[in-house]
Structure formats: structure tokens, C-alpha cells
Short mmCIF file of C-alpha atoms and ligand atoms in Angstrom, two decimals:
data_model
loop_
_atom_site.label_atom_id
_atom_site.label_comp_id
_atom_site.label_asym_id
_atom_site.label_seq_id
_atom_site.Cartn_x
_atom_site.Cartn_y
_atom_site.Cartn_z
CA MET A 19 104.23 257.68 -74.87
CA ASP A 20 106.80 256.28 -77.70
CA THR A 21 104.91 254.79 -80.37
CA ARG A 22 106.20 252.96 -83.39
CA LEU A 23 104.38 253.57 -86.65
CA SER A 24 102.66 250.55 -88.40
CA ALA A 25 104.47 250.33 -92.18
CA LEU A 26 100.49 251.24 -93.83
CA LEU A 27 100.45 254.26 -91.56
CA SER A 28 103.92 255.51 -91.55
CA ASN A 29 103.21 258.05 -94.22
CA ASP A 30 99.80 259.13 -92.89
CA ALA A 31 99.57 262.66 -92.04
CA SER A 32 97.12 261.91 -89.11
CA ALA A 33 98.64 258.64 -87.89
CA LEU A 34 102.21 260.96 -87.82
CA GLU A 35 100.22 263.75 -85.83
CA ALA A 36 98.60 261.44 -83.82
CA ARG A 37 102.16 259.85 -82.82
CA GLU A 38 103.32 263.48 -81.92
CA LEU A 39 100.31 263.85 -79.41
CA LEU A 40 101.04 260.67 -77.87
CA LEU A 41 104.41 261.75 -76.70
CA SER A 42 102.92 263.84 -73.86
CA CYS A 43 101.19 261.20 -72.18
CA VAL A 44 102.70 259.42 -69.06
CA HIS A 45 100.14 256.97 -68.55
CA CYS A 46 99.54 257.99 -64.91
CA GLY A 47 95.90 257.69 -65.28
CA PHE A 48 94.63 260.64 -62.95
CA CYS A 49 92.31 261.75 -66.13
CA THR A 50 90.26 258.53 -65.34
CA ALA A 51 88.87 259.59 -62.27
CA THR A 52 87.09 262.36 -63.60
CA CYS A 53 85.90 260.90 -66.83
CA PRO A 54 82.14 260.23 -66.98
CA THR A 55 82.04 257.44 -69.33
CA TYR A 56 84.64 255.48 -67.07
CA GLN A 57 82.47 256.59 -63.69
CA LEU A 58 79.45 255.03 -65.46
CA LEU A 59 80.87 251.89 -67.15
CA GLY A 60 83.61 251.02 -64.88
CA ASP A 61 86.17 249.75 -67.49
CA GLU A 62 89.46 251.37 -68.34
CA LEU A 63 88.69 251.10 -72.01
CA ASP A 64 85.85 253.24 -71.44
CA GLY A 65 88.30 255.94 -69.79
CA PRO A 66 90.75 258.53 -71.40
CA ARG A 67 93.94 256.56 -70.67
CA GLY A 68 92.29 253.35 -71.83
CA ARG A 69 91.40 254.79 -75.13
CA ILE A 70 94.61 256.46 -75.59
CA TYR A 71 96.12 252.87 -75.71
CA LEU A 72 93.70 251.64 -78.03
CA ILE A 73 94.47 254.44 -80.97
CA ARG A 74 98.22 253.71 -79.79
CA GLN A 75 97.57 250.04 -80.56
CA LEU A 76 96.07 251.00 -83.93
CA LEU A 77 98.69 253.13 -84.87
CA GLU A 78 101.47 250.20 -84.21
CA SER A 79 98.92 247.54 -85.78
CA GLY A 80 97.92 249.45 -88.73
CA ARG A 81 94.19 247.71 -87.41
CA SER A 82 91.11 248.46 -86.20
CA SER A 83 88.47 246.41 -84.94
CA ALA A 84 84.63 247.07 -84.14
CA GLN A 85 85.43 247.03 -80.44
CA THR A 86 87.83 249.65 -80.59
CA ARG A 87 85.79 251.95 -82.33
CA VAL A 88 82.60 251.38 -79.74
CA HIS A 89 85.29 253.06 -77.10
CA LEU A 90 86.42 255.40 -78.79
CA ASP A 91 82.54 256.38 -79.92
CA ARG A 92 81.40 256.49 -76.22
CA CYS A 93 83.59 259.25 -75.47
CA LEU A 94 81.58 262.34 -75.12
CA LEU A 95 84.48 264.78 -76.31
CA CYS A 96 83.75 266.61 -72.99
CA ARG A 97 87.82 267.54 -72.07
CA SER A 98 86.93 266.85 -68.23
CA CYS A 99 90.33 264.78 -68.63
CA GLU A 100 91.95 267.30 -70.41
CA THR A 101 91.32 269.62 -67.23
CA THR A 102 92.51 266.95 -64.80
CA CYS A 103 95.66 265.86 -66.97
CA PRO A 104 99.33 267.23 -65.62
CA SER A 105 100.88 266.87 -68.98
CA GLY A 106 98.54 269.00 -70.99
CA VAL A 107 98.00 265.93 -73.40
CA ASN A 108 95.85 267.52 -76.45
CA TYR A 109 93.10 264.35 -75.91
CA HIS A 110 90.27 265.79 -77.93
CA GLN A 111 92.19 265.89 -81.11
CA LEU A 112 93.82 262.68 -80.36
CA LEU A 113 90.55 261.30 -80.17
CA HIS A 114 89.53 262.91 -83.56
CA LEU A 115 92.54 261.73 -85.30
CA GLY A 116 91.95 258.00 -83.60
CA ARG A 117 88.47 258.08 -84.80
CA LYS A 118 89.56 259.33 -88.23
CA LEU A 119 92.12 256.24 -88.69
CA SER A 120 89.51 254.08 -87.49
CA GLY A 121 86.76 254.82 -90.21
CA LYS A 122 89.75 254.77 -92.83
CA LEU A 123 91.11 251.18 -91.32
CA LYS A 124 87.53 249.52 -90.79
CA PRO A 125 84.54 251.77 -91.70
CA LEU A 126 81.60 252.00 -89.65
CA PRO A 127 78.75 249.52 -90.37
CA LEU A 128 76.01 250.75 -92.78
CA PRO A 129 73.32 251.68 -89.95
CA GLN A 130 75.67 254.25 -88.11
CA ARG A 131 77.06 255.81 -91.51
CA ILE A 132 73.11 256.35 -92.06
CA LEU A 133 72.47 257.27 -89.03
CA ARG A 134 75.48 260.25 -88.99
CA ALA A 135 74.63 261.17 -92.58
CA THR A 136 71.14 262.13 -91.46
CA LEU A 137 72.34 263.95 -88.27
CA ARG A 138 75.05 265.75 -90.76
CA GLY A 139 71.88 266.67 -93.47
CA ILE A 140 69.55 268.28 -91.11
CA LEU A 141 71.10 269.71 -87.90
CA PRO A 142 73.34 272.35 -89.44
CA TYR A 143 70.31 273.76 -91.08
CA PRO A 144 67.94 275.50 -89.30
CA ARG A 145 65.15 275.49 -91.91
CA ARG A 146 65.18 271.82 -91.88
CA VAL A 147 65.51 271.47 -88.23
CA ARG A 148 62.59 273.72 -88.04
CA ALA A 149 60.35 271.73 -90.39
CA LEU A 150 61.33 268.72 -88.64
CA ALA A 151 60.08 270.41 -85.55
CA ALA A 152 56.92 271.50 -86.63
CA MET A 153 56.27 267.80 -87.97
CA GLY A 154 56.80 266.49 -84.68
CA ARG A 155 54.80 269.01 -83.12
CA LEU A 156 51.69 267.98 -85.40
CA ALA A 157 52.42 264.41 -84.62
CA ARG A 158 52.96 264.62 -80.88
CA PRO A 159 50.00 262.71 -79.81
CA LEU A 160 51.14 259.82 -81.48
CA LEU A 161 54.80 259.55 -80.57
CA PRO A 162 55.93 257.49 -77.75
CA GLY A 163 57.16 259.58 -74.68
CA LYS A 164 60.81 259.58 -75.28
CA ILE A 165 60.60 260.93 -78.63
CA ARG A 166 57.98 263.31 -77.60
CA ASN A 167 59.85 265.00 -74.96
CA LYS A 168 62.41 265.34 -77.63
CA ILE A 169 60.05 267.98 -79.71
CA PRO A 170 60.73 271.74 -78.18
CA ALA A 171 57.76 273.64 -77.47
CA ARG A 172 56.95 276.53 -79.72
CA GLN A 173 58.42 279.90 -77.99
CA ARG A 174 56.71 283.00 -77.94
CA ARG A 175 58.85 285.40 -79.36
CA LYS A 176 59.07 288.99 -77.38
CA PRO A 177 59.47 292.60 -79.07
CA LEU A 178 63.11 293.21 -79.76
CA PRO A 179 64.55 296.84 -79.48
CA GLY A 180 64.22 299.12 -82.44
CA THR A 181 67.15 301.74 -81.27
CA THR A 182 70.65 301.63 -83.36
CA HIS A 183 73.77 302.36 -81.06
CA ALA A 184 77.14 303.30 -82.04
CA ARG A 185 78.61 300.19 -80.59
CA LYS A 186 77.73 297.45 -82.91
CA VAL A 187 78.64 293.59 -82.38
CA LEU A 188 77.53 290.56 -84.70
CA LEU A 189 75.49 288.31 -82.81
CA PHE A 190 75.80 284.29 -84.20
CA GLN A 191 72.71 282.95 -84.65
CA GLY A 192 73.47 279.07 -84.68
CA CYS A 193 71.68 276.13 -86.55
CA VAL A 194 69.50 274.58 -84.04
CA GLN A 195 69.29 277.61 -81.57
CA SER A 196 67.86 279.81 -84.30
CA ALA A 197 65.34 277.39 -85.52
CA VAL A 198 64.07 276.06 -81.87
CA ALA A 199 65.44 278.61 -79.07
CA GLN A 200 65.40 282.18 -81.05
CA GLY A 201 64.45 283.34 -77.22
CA ILE A 202 68.25 283.16 -76.28
CA ASN A 203 69.25 285.40 -79.37
CA ASP A 204 66.61 287.68 -78.43
CA ALA A 205 66.99 288.16 -74.83
CA THR A 206 70.58 288.78 -75.74
CA ARG A 207 69.93 291.44 -78.01
CA ARG A 208 67.29 293.43 -75.13
CA VAL A 209 69.99 292.74 -72.72
CA LEU A 210 73.04 294.46 -75.05
CA ASP A 211 70.39 297.29 -76.08
CA ARG A 212 70.38 298.10 -72.07
CA LEU A 213 74.18 298.57 -72.27
CA GLY A 214 73.89 300.86 -75.56
CA ILE A 215 75.23 298.00 -77.98
CA GLU A 216 73.20 297.03 -81.05
CA CYS A 217 73.41 293.23 -82.64
CA LEU A 218 73.91 292.93 -86.21
CA THR A 219 73.17 289.43 -87.86
CA VAL A 220 74.77 288.03 -90.76
CA ALA A 221 71.65 286.44 -92.97
CA ARG A 222 73.98 284.11 -94.97
CA GLU A 223 76.06 282.34 -92.19
CA HIS A 224 76.28 278.81 -91.52
CA CYS A 225 76.21 276.64 -88.56
CA CYS A 226 79.50 277.23 -86.82
CA GLY A 227 80.89 273.55 -88.28
CA ALA A 228 80.70 271.59 -84.49
CA VAL A 229 77.80 269.49 -85.47
CA PRO A 230 79.68 267.69 -88.67
CA HIS A 231 83.15 267.92 -86.54
CA HIS A 232 81.42 265.65 -83.92
CA LEU A 233 80.29 263.21 -86.61
CA ASP A 234 83.99 263.23 -88.20
CA ALA A 235 82.99 264.92 -91.07
CA GLU A 236 85.79 267.46 -91.20
CA ASN A 237 85.44 268.59 -95.15
CA GLN A 238 81.47 269.57 -94.11
CA ALA A 239 82.77 271.39 -90.76
CA ARG A 240 85.99 273.19 -92.79
CA GLU A 241 83.76 274.44 -95.56
CA MET A 242 81.15 275.56 -93.02
CA ALA A 243 84.00 277.48 -91.37
CA ARG A 244 85.32 279.12 -94.39
CA HIS A 245 82.18 280.12 -95.45
CA ASN A 246 81.45 281.93 -91.97
CA ILE A 247 85.28 283.50 -92.09
CA ASP A 248 84.24 285.07 -95.10
CA GLN A 249 80.79 286.70 -93.96
CA TRP A 250 82.15 287.94 -90.85
CA LEU A 251 85.64 289.37 -91.30
CA PRO A 252 84.56 292.14 -93.53
CA LEU A 253 81.99 293.50 -90.83
CA LEU A 254 84.39 293.03 -88.17
CA ARG A 255 87.20 294.76 -89.96
CA ASP A 256 84.56 297.38 -91.18
CA GLY A 257 83.75 298.32 -87.12
CA ALA A 258 81.67 295.71 -85.93
CA GLU A 259 83.35 295.22 -82.16
CA ALA A 260 82.98 291.37 -81.59
CA LEU A 261 81.46 288.55 -82.58
CA LEU A 262 79.30 287.27 -79.96
CA ILE A 263 78.21 283.66 -79.63
CA THR A 264 75.57 282.28 -76.56
CA SER A 265 76.29 279.12 -76.96
CA SER A 266 79.36 277.98 -75.58
CA ALA A 267 80.03 274.68 -78.07
CA CYS A 268 79.95 277.29 -81.21
CA ALA A 269 82.02 279.29 -79.46
CA LEU A 270 84.71 276.78 -78.55
CA GLU A 271 84.00 275.33 -82.34
CA ILE A 272 84.96 279.05 -83.68
CA GLN A 273 87.73 279.51 -81.66
CA GLU A 274 89.46 276.44 -82.60
CA TYR A 275 89.04 277.04 -86.24
CA PRO A 276 92.64 277.92 -86.71
CA GLN A 277 93.07 273.80 -86.44
CA LEU A 278 91.05 272.98 -89.22
CA PHE A 279 93.23 274.76 -91.57
CA THR A 280 96.71 274.07 -90.59
CA ASP A 281 97.26 272.98 -94.25
CA ASP A 282 96.14 276.41 -95.69
CA PRO A 283 98.25 279.27 -94.85
CA ALA A 284 95.88 281.76 -95.99
CA LEU A 285 92.77 280.59 -94.43
CA GLU A 286 94.53 279.91 -91.36
CA GLN A 287 95.80 283.56 -90.87
CA LYS A 288 92.05 284.83 -91.44
CA ALA A 289 90.89 282.38 -88.54
CA ILE A 290 93.44 283.43 -86.54
CA GLU A 291 92.25 287.19 -87.29
CA LEU A 292 88.63 285.79 -86.49
CA LEU A 293 89.75 285.06 -82.88
CA GLN A 294 90.56 288.51 -81.70
CA HIS A 295 86.93 289.34 -81.90
CA CYS A 296 85.27 286.24 -81.36
CA GLN A 297 83.66 286.30 -77.81
CA GLU A 298 81.67 283.75 -75.63
CA ILE A 299 78.80 286.17 -74.16
CA GLY A 300 79.78 285.90 -70.69
CA SER A 301 83.40 286.59 -71.19
CA PHE A 302 82.21 289.47 -73.29
CA LEU A 303 79.95 290.81 -70.77
CA HIS A 304 82.23 290.31 -68.15
CA LYS A 305 84.39 292.87 -68.98
CA GLN A 306 81.80 295.44 -69.60
CA GLU A 307 80.35 298.37 -67.34
CA THR A 308 77.24 296.52 -66.16
CA LYS A 309 75.41 298.98 -63.77
CA ASN A 310 72.34 299.07 -66.40
CA LEU A 311 72.06 295.25 -65.74
CA GLN A 312 72.06 295.06 -61.92
CA LEU A 313 68.92 293.07 -60.31
CA ALA A 314 66.68 295.16 -57.87
CA LYS A 315 67.18 292.08 -54.78
CA PRO A 316 69.22 288.90 -54.76
CA ARG A 317 67.89 285.68 -56.97
CA SER A 318 68.88 282.32 -56.50
CA MET A 319 70.51 280.39 -59.64
CA ALA A 320 72.06 276.93 -60.20
CA PHE A 321 73.93 277.04 -62.50
CA HIS A 322 75.27 274.31 -64.86
CA ALA A 323 78.75 274.83 -66.40
CA PRO A 324 78.71 273.03 -69.64
CA CYS A 325 81.94 270.99 -70.58
CA THR A 326 82.44 273.45 -73.89
CA LEU A 327 82.64 276.29 -71.30
CA GLN A 328 84.58 274.87 -67.84
CA HIS A 329 86.65 272.50 -70.00
CA GLY A 330 87.02 273.57 -73.52
CA LEU A 331 87.15 277.51 -73.23
CA VAL A 332 88.21 277.32 -69.73
CA SER A 333 86.38 280.53 -68.90
CA ALA A 334 83.05 279.54 -66.76
CA GLU A 335 84.56 281.74 -64.48
CA HIS A 336 83.76 284.46 -66.54
CA THR A 337 80.36 283.68 -66.54
CA THR A 338 79.84 282.76 -62.68
CA ASP A 339 81.72 285.88 -61.46
CA LEU A 340 79.82 287.90 -63.81
CA LEU A 341 76.23 286.65 -62.73
CA SER A 342 77.43 287.26 -59.01
CA ARG A 343 78.21 290.79 -59.78
CA LEU A 344 74.64 291.34 -60.91
CA GLY A 345 73.15 289.73 -57.71
CA PHE A 346 72.42 286.31 -58.76
CA GLU A 347 73.11 284.13 -55.47
CA LEU A 348 74.92 281.23 -57.56
CA HIS A 349 74.55 277.54 -56.68
CA VAL A 350 77.06 274.89 -58.19
CA PRO A 351 75.90 271.68 -58.12
CA ARG A 352 78.13 268.62 -56.97
CA ASP A 353 80.02 266.53 -59.63
CA ASN A 354 80.06 270.05 -61.33
CA HIS A 355 82.61 268.73 -63.78
CA LEU A 356 80.88 265.96 -65.18
CA CYS A 357 78.84 266.16 -68.36
CA CYS A 358 75.14 266.66 -68.31
CA GLY A 359 75.05 263.70 -71.59
CA SER A 360 74.27 266.27 -74.35
CA ALA A 361 77.48 266.72 -75.90
CA GLY A 362 76.70 267.60 -79.53
CA THR A 363 74.89 264.71 -80.87
CA TYR A 364 75.81 262.24 -78.19
CA SER A 365 72.63 261.99 -76.88
CA LEU A 366 71.23 260.55 -80.13
CA GLN A 367 73.35 258.14 -80.60
CA HIS A 368 74.07 256.89 -77.16
CA PRO A 369 70.27 257.59 -75.68
CA ARG A 370 71.32 255.10 -72.66
CA LEU A 371 74.62 256.53 -71.63
CA ALA A 372 73.20 260.18 -72.46
CA ASP A 373 70.20 259.48 -70.16
CA GLU A 374 71.74 258.29 -67.29
CA LEU A 375 74.65 261.28 -67.14
CA ARG A 376 71.36 263.58 -67.50
CA ARG A 377 69.79 261.97 -64.70
CA ASN A 378 72.61 262.58 -62.09
CA LYS A 379 72.97 265.94 -63.12
CA LEU A 380 69.34 267.00 -63.01
CA ASP A 381 69.46 265.06 -59.49
CA ALA A 382 72.48 267.53 -58.59
CA LEU A 383 70.69 270.52 -59.86
CA THR A 384 67.37 269.76 -58.47
CA GLU A 385 68.26 268.82 -54.94
CA ILE A 386 69.34 272.31 -54.43
CA GLY A 387 66.05 273.61 -54.12
CA ILE A 388 66.29 276.18 -56.66
CA ASP A 389 63.60 277.11 -59.37
CA CYS A 390 65.72 278.83 -61.49
CA ILE A 391 68.35 276.54 -63.27
CA ALA A 392 70.76 278.07 -65.71
CA SER A 393 73.07 276.86 -68.45
CA ALA A 394 75.16 278.47 -71.53
CA ASN A 395 74.74 276.14 -74.46
CA ILE A 396 71.94 275.01 -76.68
CA GLY A 397 72.73 271.43 -76.55
CA CYS A 398 72.75 271.10 -72.74
CA LEU A 399 69.86 273.12 -72.50
CA LEU A 400 67.58 271.13 -74.67
CA HIS A 401 68.94 267.82 -73.27
CA LEU A 402 68.18 268.75 -69.73
CA GLN A 403 64.53 270.40 -70.86
CA GLU A 404 63.52 267.14 -71.88
CA THR A 405 62.94 265.50 -68.54
CA SER A 406 63.69 268.39 -66.02
CA PRO A 407 60.83 268.89 -63.49
CA ARG A 408 62.03 272.47 -63.11
CA PRO A 409 62.45 275.26 -65.74
CA VAL A 410 65.95 275.06 -67.42
CA LYS A 411 67.03 278.39 -69.34
CA HIS A 412 70.22 280.08 -70.78
CA TRP A 413 71.30 282.45 -67.76
CA ILE A 414 70.77 285.32 -70.32
CA GLU A 415 67.21 284.82 -70.87
CA TRP A 416 66.83 284.70 -66.82
CA LEU A 417 68.12 288.01 -66.88
CA ASP A 418 66.45 289.67 -69.24
CA GLU A 419 63.23 288.26 -67.88
CA ILE A 420 64.21 289.67 -64.55
CA LEU A 421 65.13 293.03 -65.90
CA GLU A 422 61.86 293.07 -67.87
CA GLN A 423 59.56 292.52 -64.22
CA GLN A 424 62.17 295.17 -62.72
CA SER A 425 61.02 297.75 -65.61
CA ALA A 426 57.43 296.88 -65.76
CA ARG A 427 57.48 297.72 -61.79
CA SER A 428 59.52 300.97 -62.10
S1 SF4 B 10 86.87 263.37 -72.91
FE1 SF4 B 10 85.42 263.17 -71.46
S2 SF4 B 10 84.25 261.08 -71.78
FE2 SF4 B 10 86.00 261.51 -73.33
S3 SF4 B 10 87.88 260.27 -72.60
FE3 SF4 B 10 87.84 262.47 -71.69
S4 SF4 B 10 86.43 262.92 -70.00
FE4 SF4 B 10 86.45 260.71 -70.87
S1 SF4 B 11 96.05 262.47 -67.20
FE1 SF4 B 11 97.24 262.82 -68.95
S2 SF4 B 11 99.13 262.01 -68.61
FE2 SF4 B 11 97.99 260.94 -67.42
S3 SF4 B 11 97.41 258.76 -68.63
FE3 SF4 B 11 95.71 260.72 -68.30
S4 SF4 B 11 96.12 261.63 -70.33
FE4 SF4 B 11 97.88 260.46 -69.77
#
């Protein structure tokens, strides 16, 4: 798609990058059919091709309108369209640039800026999330049902392995996950202990940066990434064999750190070095000898593959192959490619659309008729747990629980 930049944007680095990315789109519209927001709203401008046209219009006119921003912001950044696109359009980067330019040309209304600043000021910081969750639990009886459902129950923690092993990995803790779903990291430590692998944690690591990045706060995301790289790389150079991430959205953000530093060759190089060590937990275990994790008898599991796992990292098959190998009978819900509506902070910014997507996803997951529902990303888990009639957990929590029961019986 050839684009002539408006004089106002002719020297703007983001506009020049967006123009390059637009070149690979051939307007075929294949992507529209697999876009969740197009399916819900039926408006071409709420699908990928329509949004691409809006970005092109913005680049050519040097103007953005409130309506343009509405359509760009309704995008979940689920990347389902990228999986479908035959021309390999780098849609997510194009959308980031489109939102950035739209914000420059027409700043967001004040209430939206306040909401975004609040989310950016709380969610990436575990202590603040923990304090908010604790206050929410105290006030729970007074809160309306919808907000009450958003407050995660306090998790009872089980003992952690005390054994040290020669094989060591760094285990990324995550911001929201370490505050309200510590059971995922704990289960990971116990599962890896069964394979003779010890998990190290880095006390001073930050949020991966995905939360601010989704909220178009690139500088905050860059600062978090820079800090994390400086914390992790020395330990990885010192012998820790991998940086493991249990939440697929965080794994994707870290995998894409080099894209944050294209203007800083030294940092970009460090981010590329980090990539050699960074692994999503399913992909890591897929490569390991796992006979110590074998289930004694088959167990059915309905698996929701997060968009960041199937469309972003493109590694959902590593997890499903691994789980099948361990003895799970996996059931994939219909419309597996569609987002559950969590999408970073989307469920807080667009609750009506997010609720509808969740309802569809839970219908598809529960109609399978299995009690064991699993996913692989903290955002999807918290979002689905809010209204699911059946338990939804990270697959590694299910695995840990079943292995523990097996050990207790033997
Ligand atoms: S990222 Fe998802 S919601 Fe956004 S245009 Fe692509 S398919 Fe649609
Ligand atoms: S499928 Fe790809 S090339 Fe076709 S319209 Fe969508 S983004 Fe453009």
C-alpha cells in the first residue's frame, strides 16, 4: 500500500516507519475474517484492514479524529490477523505507531489520560497491586458484583522445594502475577525441582514492560526493559541456563525487547543476547527429558491458548505437544484462534467488548464438559476466572497438583 506522507509528518520517524510497514499490505482483506472485533461489531473500520486504511489516511492528511482513535483503540492487539495475513504485514507495530501518531496529532480526552496514567501507575508494581487487592478484599461485601468478581481470592501457598541443583534457571516473577497469583511461580519451582532444576529469582527485577507498552507509554516500557536486562544478563553470563517466563504475554514482550532499542545499538545488542536465554515455560519443558513428570493415568484438559502464545510467540504447539506427552488428553475449544477479551488492560478499558469475548470463550471451553480448564497467561487466567463456572488455572498448576497427588498415593 503506497502512501504519500503529509508535509507535517514528512520528517517524523514514526510516520516514516509506518509508511514502510504499509508497503507490504495488499488490501486482500483475508485478515478481516479472523478478527474478533470485526466479528463482534461487523464494521470494516473495526477490523485490521479498516484500521490500516485509517492509519494510512492519518499519514496522508496529517490529521486524526476522535473516531479514528476509537477504532484504533478497540483493537485487542491479539495478532490473530498476523497469523492469517499472507503478506506478513507487521500489523502490531503498525498499530503502535498509528496510536502514537494519533496521540500526537489529537491528544486523548482527559478522562482517558487519567485512566491510562492510573493503570500505568499501579499494575506494573506488585506492592501496589497487592495493597489494592487487600483493600478490595476488605471492601468486598460493599462492592457491586462486577467489581467484586475482579478481586482475586487470596491464594494459600504450599511448601517450596529446598533442594539446590547444579542446573539453575532464572524464573521471572511478573508484576500482577507475583502479587495475586504466586501459586503459578511456586508450582513451576516444584515441577522443575522434579527435573533437577533449581529456580533463582532476581529481587530487583521490574515488570516486563508489557503493561505500559500496551498503554502506549513506550518510555516507561523501555526503562523497565533496560533495568531488567541489566539485572538478568550478568546472572545468565554467570551460568544460569535460561530465563523462564510462565506468562506468555510477558514472554512475548521480553522476546521483542530488541524492537524497543533500535535507536541504541549497545542496548539493542544486549537485548539480542538476552533472547538466546529467554524461554516461555512450555517451550523450555518441551525440550527437556520429562519422564519424572509423567501422569500415572490420562487426564482430560480443555486448553485455551493465549493469543500471545499462538499468534505472538507462535509456540502454542510446544505446550500442547508437551501436555499430550505427559498424559493429558487435550481438548481445544471451537474458535480457538479468537481472543478471550483480556488483552493486557483491554478488559478494564473496554469492558463491554471484553465481557462478550469472555462469554463466547467460556461457552466454548465449558461445552467440552471438562472440569480441568487451563491456559498459559496471567491476564487470560484472571479474566476467565472472574465468571467461569469451572476452575481455570495455569496448566503448570494443574500438573503440579496432579503430580503431588500421585506422590502422596505412592
Ligand atoms: S490484532 Fe486482533 S483485534 Fe486487532 S485488528 Fe488484528 S485480529 Fe483484530
Ligand atoms: S491480510 Fe494482510 S495484506 Fe491482506 S489486508 Fe490484511 S493485513 Fe493487508
